JSON list of C-alpha atoms in Angstrom, two decimals:
[
{"chain": "A", "resi": 825, "resn": "UNK", "atom": "CA", "xyz": [14.94, -66.61, -90.65]},
{"chain": "A", "resi": 826, "resn": "UNK", "atom": "CA", "xyz": [14.20, -65.21, -87.18]},
{"chain": "A", "resi": 827, "resn": "UNK", "atom": "CA", "xyz": [17.82, -64.13, -86.82]},
{"chain": "A", "resi": 828, "resn": "UNK", "atom": "CA", "xyz": [17.58, -62.18, -90.08]},
{"chain": "A", "resi": 829, "resn": "UNK", "atom": "CA", "xyz": [14.40, -60.41, -88.94]},
{"chain": "A", "resi": 830, "resn": "UNK", "atom": "CA", "xyz": [16.02, -59.60, -85.62]},
{"chain": "A", "resi": 831, "resn": "UNK", "atom": "CA", "xyz": [19.04, -58.10, -87.38]},
{"chain": "A", "resi": 832, "resn": "UNK", "atom": "CA", "xyz": [16.80, -56.03, -89.64]},
{"chain": "A", "resi": 833, "resn": "UNK", "atom": "CA", "xyz": [14.87, -54.72, -86.64]},
{"chain": "A", "resi": 834, "resn": "UNK", "atom": "CA", "xyz": [18.07, -53.84, -84.77]},
{"chain": "A", "resi": 835, "resn": "UNK", "atom": "CA", "xyz": [19.40, -51.99, -87.83]},
{"chain": "A", "resi": 836, "resn": "UNK", "atom": "CA", "xyz": [16.12, -50.13, -88.14]},
{"chain": "A", "resi": 837, "resn": "UNK", "atom": "CA", "xyz": [16.20, -49.19, -84.45]},
{"chain": "A", "resi": 838, "resn": "UNK", "atom": "CA", "xyz": [19.82, -48.04, -84.68]},
{"chain": "A", "resi": 839, "resn": "UNK", "atom": "CA", "xyz": [18.99, -45.86, -87.70]},
{"chain": "A", "resi": 840, "resn": "UNK", "atom": "CA", "xyz": [16.07, -44.37, -85.77]},
{"chain": "A", "resi": 841, "resn": "UNK", "atom": "CA", "xyz": [18.31, -43.72, -82.77]},
{"chain": "A", "resi": 842, "resn": "UNK", "atom": "CA", "xyz": [20.93, -42.11, -85.01]},
{"chain": "A", "resi": 843, "resn": "UNK", "atom": "CA", "xyz": [18.29, -39.82, -86.50]},
{"chain": "A", "resi": 844, "resn": "UNK", "atom": "CA", "xyz": [17.11, -38.90, -82.99]},
{"chain": "A", "resi": 845, "resn": "UNK", "atom": "CA", "xyz": [20.68, -38.16, -81.90]},
{"chain": "A", "resi": 846, "resn": "UNK", "atom": "CA", "xyz": [21.27, -35.98, -84.97]},
{"chain": "A", "resi": 847, "resn": "UNK", "atom": "CA", "xyz": [18.02, -34.14, -84.26]},
{"chain": "A", "resi": 848, "resn": "UNK", "atom": "CA", "xyz": [19.06, -33.49, -80.66]},
{"chain": "A", "resi": 849, "resn": "UNK", "atom": "CA", "xyz": [22.48, -32.25, -81.80]},
{"chain": "A", "resi": 850, "resn": "UNK", "atom": "CA", "xyz": [20.85, -29.87, -84.27]},
{"chain": "A", "resi": 851, "resn": "UNK", "atom": "CA", "xyz": [18.53, -28.56, -81.55]},
{"chain": "A", "resi": 852, "resn": "UNK", "atom": "CA", "xyz": [21.51, -27.92, -79.28]},
{"chain": "A", "resi": 853, "resn": "UNK", "atom": "CA", "xyz": [23.40, -26.14, -82.05]},
{"chain": "A", "resi": 854, "resn": "UNK", "atom": "CA", "xyz": [20.40, -23.97, -82.81]},
{"chain": "A", "resi": 855, "resn": "UNK", "atom": "CA", "xyz": [20.00, -23.06, -79.14]},
{"chain": "A", "resi": 856, "resn": "UNK", "atom": "CA", "xyz": [23.67, -22.19, -78.83]},
{"chain": "A", "resi": 857, "resn": "UNK", "atom": "CA", "xyz": [23.50, -20.09, -81.99]},
{"chain": "A", "resi": 858, "resn": "UNK", "atom": "CA", "xyz": [20.41, -18.22, -80.77]},
{"chain": "A", "resi": 859, "resn": "UNK", "atom": "CA", "xyz": [21.96, -17.54, -77.37]},
{"chain": "A", "resi": 860, "resn": "UNK", "atom": "CA", "xyz": [25.19, -16.38, -79.03]},
{"chain": "A", "resi": 861, "resn": "UNK", "atom": "CA", "xyz": [23.26, -14.01, -81.25]},
{"chain": "A", "resi": 862, "resn": "UNK", "atom": "CA", "xyz": [21.43, -12.72, -78.19]},
{"chain": "A", "resi": 863, "resn": "UNK", "atom": "CA", "xyz": [24.69, -12.04, -76.38]},
{"chain": "A", "resi": 864, "resn": "UNK", "atom": "CA", "xyz": [26.16, -10.24, -79.38]},
{"chain": "A", "resi": 865, "resn": "UNK", "atom": "CA", "xyz": [23.06, -8.17, -80.00]},
{"chain": "A", "resi": 866, "resn": "UNK", "atom": "CA", "xyz": [22.71, -6.99, -76.40]},
{"chain": "A", "resi": 867, "resn": "UNK", "atom": "CA", "xyz": [26.31, -6.10, -75.63]},
{"chain": "A", "resi": 868, "resn": "UNK", "atom": "CA", "xyz": [26.98, -3.36, -73.11]},
{"chain": "A", "resi": 869, "resn": "UNK", "atom": "CA", "xyz": [28.85, -1.30, -75.70]},
{"chain": "A", "resi": 870, "resn": "UNK", "atom": "CA", "xyz": [26.01, -1.05, -78.20]},
{"chain": "A", "resi": 871, "resn": "UNK", "atom": "CA", "xyz": [24.32, 2.30, -78.49]},
{"chain": "A", "resi": 872, "resn": "UNK", "atom": "CA", "xyz": [21.31, 0.87, -80.29]},
{"chain": "A", "resi": 873, "resn": "UNK", "atom": "CA", "xyz": [22.47, 0.78, -83.90]},
{"chain": "A", "resi": 874, "resn": "UNK", "atom": "CA", "xyz": [20.08, -0.68, -86.45]},
{"chain": "A", "resi": 875, "resn": "UNK", "atom": "CA", "xyz": [21.88, -4.03, -86.51]},
{"chain": "A", "resi": 876, "resn": "UNK", "atom": "CA", "xyz": [21.28, -4.53, -82.77]},
{"chain": "A", "resi": 877, "resn": "UNK", "atom": "CA", "xyz": [17.61, -3.64, -82.97]},
{"chain": "A", "resi": 878, "resn": "UNK", "atom": "CA", "xyz": [17.17, -5.73, -86.10]},
{"chain": "A", "resi": 879, "resn": "UNK", "atom": "CA", "xyz": [18.93, -8.73, -84.58]},
{"chain": "A", "resi": 880, "resn": "UNK", "atom": "CA", "xyz": [16.74, -8.56, -81.49]},
{"chain": "A", "resi": 881, "resn": "UNK", "atom": "CA", "xyz": [13.62, -8.36, -83.61]},
{"chain": "A", "resi": 882, "resn": "UNK", "atom": "CA", "xyz": [14.82, -11.24, -85.75]},
{"chain": "A", "resi": 883, "resn": "UNK", "atom": "CA", "xyz": [15.52, -13.35, -82.66]},
{"chain": "A", "resi": 884, "resn": "UNK", "atom": "CA", "xyz": [12.09, -12.62, -81.23]},
{"chain": "A", "resi": 885, "resn": "UNK", "atom": "CA", "xyz": [10.50, -13.60, -84.54]},
{"chain": "A", "resi": 886, "resn": "UNK", "atom": "CA", "xyz": [12.62, -16.78, -84.79]},
{"chain": "A", "resi": 887, "resn": "UNK", "atom": "CA", "xyz": [11.76, -17.78, -81.23]},
{"chain": "A", "resi": 888, "resn": "UNK", "atom": "CA", "xyz": [8.05, -17.39, -81.98]},
{"chain": "A", "resi": 889, "resn": "UNK", "atom": "CA", "xyz": [8.34, -19.46, -85.15]},
{"chain": "A", "resi": 890, "resn": "UNK", "atom": "CA", "xyz": [10.35, -22.10, -83.27]},
{"chain": "A", "resi": 891, "resn": "UNK", "atom": "CA", "xyz": [7.71, -22.33, -80.56]},
{"chain": "A", "resi": 892, "resn": "UNK", "atom": "CA", "xyz": [4.93, -22.64, -83.16]},
{"chain": "A", "resi": 893, "resn": "UNK", "atom": "CA", "xyz": [6.81, -25.28, -85.13]},
{"chain": "A", "resi": 894, "resn": "UNK", "atom": "CA", "xyz": [7.56, -27.30, -82.00]},
{"chain": "A", "resi": 895, "resn": "UNK", "atom": "CA", "xyz": [3.91, -27.19, -80.99]},
{"chain": "A", "resi": 896, "resn": "UNK", "atom": "CA", "xyz": [2.73, -28.42, -84.39]},
{"chain": "A", "resi": 897, "resn": "UNK", "atom": "CA", "xyz": [5.43, -31.09, -84.57]},
{"chain": "A", "resi": 898, "resn": "UNK", "atom": "CA", "xyz": [4.62, -32.31, -81.07]},
{"chain": "A", "resi": 899, "resn": "UNK", "atom": "CA", "xyz": [0.93, -32.59, -81.80]},
{"chain": "A", "resi": 900, "resn": "UNK", "atom": "CA", "xyz": [1.65, -34.58, -84.96]},
{"chain": "A", "resi": 901, "resn": "UNK", "atom": "CA", "xyz": [4.35, -36.89, -83.60]},
{"chain": "A", "resi": 902, "resn": "UNK", "atom": "CA", "xyz": [2.57, -37.32, -80.26]},
{"chain": "A", "resi": 903, "resn": "UNK", "atom": "CA", "xyz": [-0.70, -38.32, -81.89]},
{"chain": "A", "resi": 904, "resn": "UNK", "atom": "CA", "xyz": [1.14, -40.81, -84.13]},
{"chain": "A", "resi": 905, "resn": "UNK", "atom": "CA", "xyz": [2.92, -42.31, -81.12]},
{"chain": "A", "resi": 906, "resn": "UNK", "atom": "CA", "xyz": [-0.30, -42.54, -79.13]},
{"chain": "A", "resi": 907, "resn": "UNK", "atom": "CA", "xyz": [-2.07, -44.15, -82.09]},
{"chain": "A", "resi": 908, "resn": "UNK", "atom": "CA", "xyz": [0.74, -46.72, -82.36]},
{"chain": "A", "resi": 909, "resn": "UNK", "atom": "CA", "xyz": [0.55, -47.32, -78.61]},
{"chain": "A", "resi": 910, "resn": "UNK", "atom": "CA", "xyz": [-3.19, -47.90, -78.69]},
{"chain": "A", "resi": 911, "resn": "UNK", "atom": "CA", "xyz": [-2.98, -50.36, -81.59]},
{"chain": "A", "resi": 912, "resn": "UNK", "atom": "CA", "xyz": [0.17, -52.19, -80.50]},
{"chain": "A", "resi": 913, "resn": "UNK", "atom": "CA", "xyz": [0.46, -55.69, -79.16]},
{"chain": "A", "resi": 914, "resn": "UNK", "atom": "CA", "xyz": [0.85, -55.85, -75.36]},
{"chain": "A", "resi": 915, "resn": "UNK", "atom": "CA", "xyz": [4.57, -56.69, -75.61]},
{"chain": "A", "resi": 916, "resn": "UNK", "atom": "CA", "xyz": [5.22, -53.62, -77.83]},
{"chain": "A", "resi": 917, "resn": "UNK", "atom": "CA", "xyz": [3.31, -51.11, -75.71]},
{"chain": "A", "resi": 918, "resn": "UNK", "atom": "CA", "xyz": [6.26, -50.09, -73.47]},
{"chain": "A", "resi": 919, "resn": "UNK", "atom": "CA", "xyz": [8.30, -49.16, -76.54]},
{"chain": "A", "resi": 920, "resn": "UNK", "atom": "CA", "xyz": [5.61, -46.84, -77.89]},
{"chain": "A", "resi": 921, "resn": "UNK", "atom": "CA", "xyz": [4.92, -45.41, -74.45]},
{"chain": "A", "resi": 922, "resn": "UNK", "atom": "CA", "xyz": [8.62, -44.53, -74.13]},
{"chain": "A", "resi": 923, "resn": "UNK", "atom": "CA", "xyz": [8.58, -42.94, -77.61]},
{"chain": "A", "resi": 924, "resn": "UNK", "atom": "CA", "xyz": [5.57, -40.77, -76.72]},
{"chain": "A", "resi": 925, "resn": "UNK", "atom": "CA", "xyz": [7.22, -39.72, -73.46]},
{"chain": "A", "resi": 926, "resn": "UNK", "atom": "CA", "xyz": [10.47, -38.76, -75.21]},
{"chain": "A", "resi": 927, "resn": "UNK", "atom": "CA", "xyz": [8.57, -36.66, -77.74]},
{"chain": "A", "resi": 928, "resn": "UNK", "atom": "CA", "xyz": [6.72, -34.85, -74.98]},
{"chain": "A", "resi": 929, "resn": "UNK", "atom": "CA", "xyz": [9.91, -34.16, -72.99]},
{"chain": "A", "resi": 930, "resn": "UNK", "atom": "CA", "xyz": [11.76, -32.87, -76.06]},
{"chain": "A", "resi": 931, "resn": "UNK", "atom": "CA", "xyz": [8.85, -30.61, -76.94]},
{"chain": "A", "resi": 932, "resn": "UNK", "atom": "CA", "xyz": [8.69, -29.12, -73.45]},
{"chain": "A", "resi": 933, "resn": "UNK", "atom": "CA", "xyz": [12.43, -28.43, -73.43]},
{"chain": "A", "resi": 934, "resn": "UNK", "atom": "CA", "xyz": [12.42, -26.79, -76.87]},
{"chain": "A", "resi": 935, "resn": "UNK", "atom": "CA", "xyz": [9.29, -24.74, -76.17]},
{"chain": "A", "resi": 936, "resn": "UNK", "atom": "CA", "xyz": [10.83, -23.58, -72.89]},
{"chain": "A", "resi": 937, "resn": "UNK", "atom": "CA", "xyz": [13.98, -22.50, -74.73]},
{"chain": "A", "resi": 938, "resn": "UNK", "atom": "CA", "xyz": [11.95, -20.49, -77.24]},
{"chain": "A", "resi": 939, "resn": "UNK", "atom": "CA", "xyz": [9.83, -18.93, -74.51]},
{"chain": "A", "resi": 940, "resn": "UNK", "atom": "CA", "xyz": [12.92, -18.04, -72.48]},
{"chain": "A", "resi": 941, "resn": "UNK", "atom": "CA", "xyz": [14.48, -16.28, -75.47]},
{"chain": "A", "resi": 942, "resn": "UNK", "atom": "CA", "xyz": [11.23, -14.39, -76.07]},
{"chain": "A", "resi": 943, "resn": "UNK", "atom": "CA", "xyz": [11.08, -13.38, -72.39]},
{"chain": "A", "resi": 944, "resn": "UNK", "atom": "CA", "xyz": [14.69, -12.17, -72.36]},
{"chain": "A", "resi": 945, "resn": "UNK", "atom": "CA", "xyz": [14.19, -10.19, -75.53]},
{"chain": "A", "resi": 946, "resn": "UNK", "atom": "CA", "xyz": [11.03, -8.61, -74.10]},
{"chain": "A", "resi": 947, "resn": "UNK", "atom": "CA", "xyz": [13.08, -7.37, -71.15]},
{"chain": "A", "resi": 948, "resn": "UNK", "atom": "CA", "xyz": [15.49, -5.67, -73.58]},
{"chain": "A", "resi": 949, "resn": "UNK", "atom": "CA", "xyz": [12.70, -4.02, -75.52]},
{"chain": "A", "resi": 950, "resn": "UNK", "atom": "CA", "xyz": [12.55, -6.21, -78.63]}
]
């Protein structure tokens, strides 16, 4: 019986880890896409056609939305992780502490990416 519970917990943890890995991959892809769009929209050969100006404006808007979404998501997931940590048994506390730390680190990285894009676009007049 204990072996079955242990297997169920390990499957649940591996599913959670897979979801986290997929989330990180999606974040990387989004960052690469945004940076690629930035490079295309600010090429040295552009003489400010509408598509360049519109793309810069769109990127600035998307970066702001991304930063807002990350902030809201971090507040939600962080408060859930802290609540779990506070109500956990002593042997489970390190797991929830690690989860809360990972959420905070991911949020800082993503918010920094969005802020960097906004800063770069501000320098180019978007």
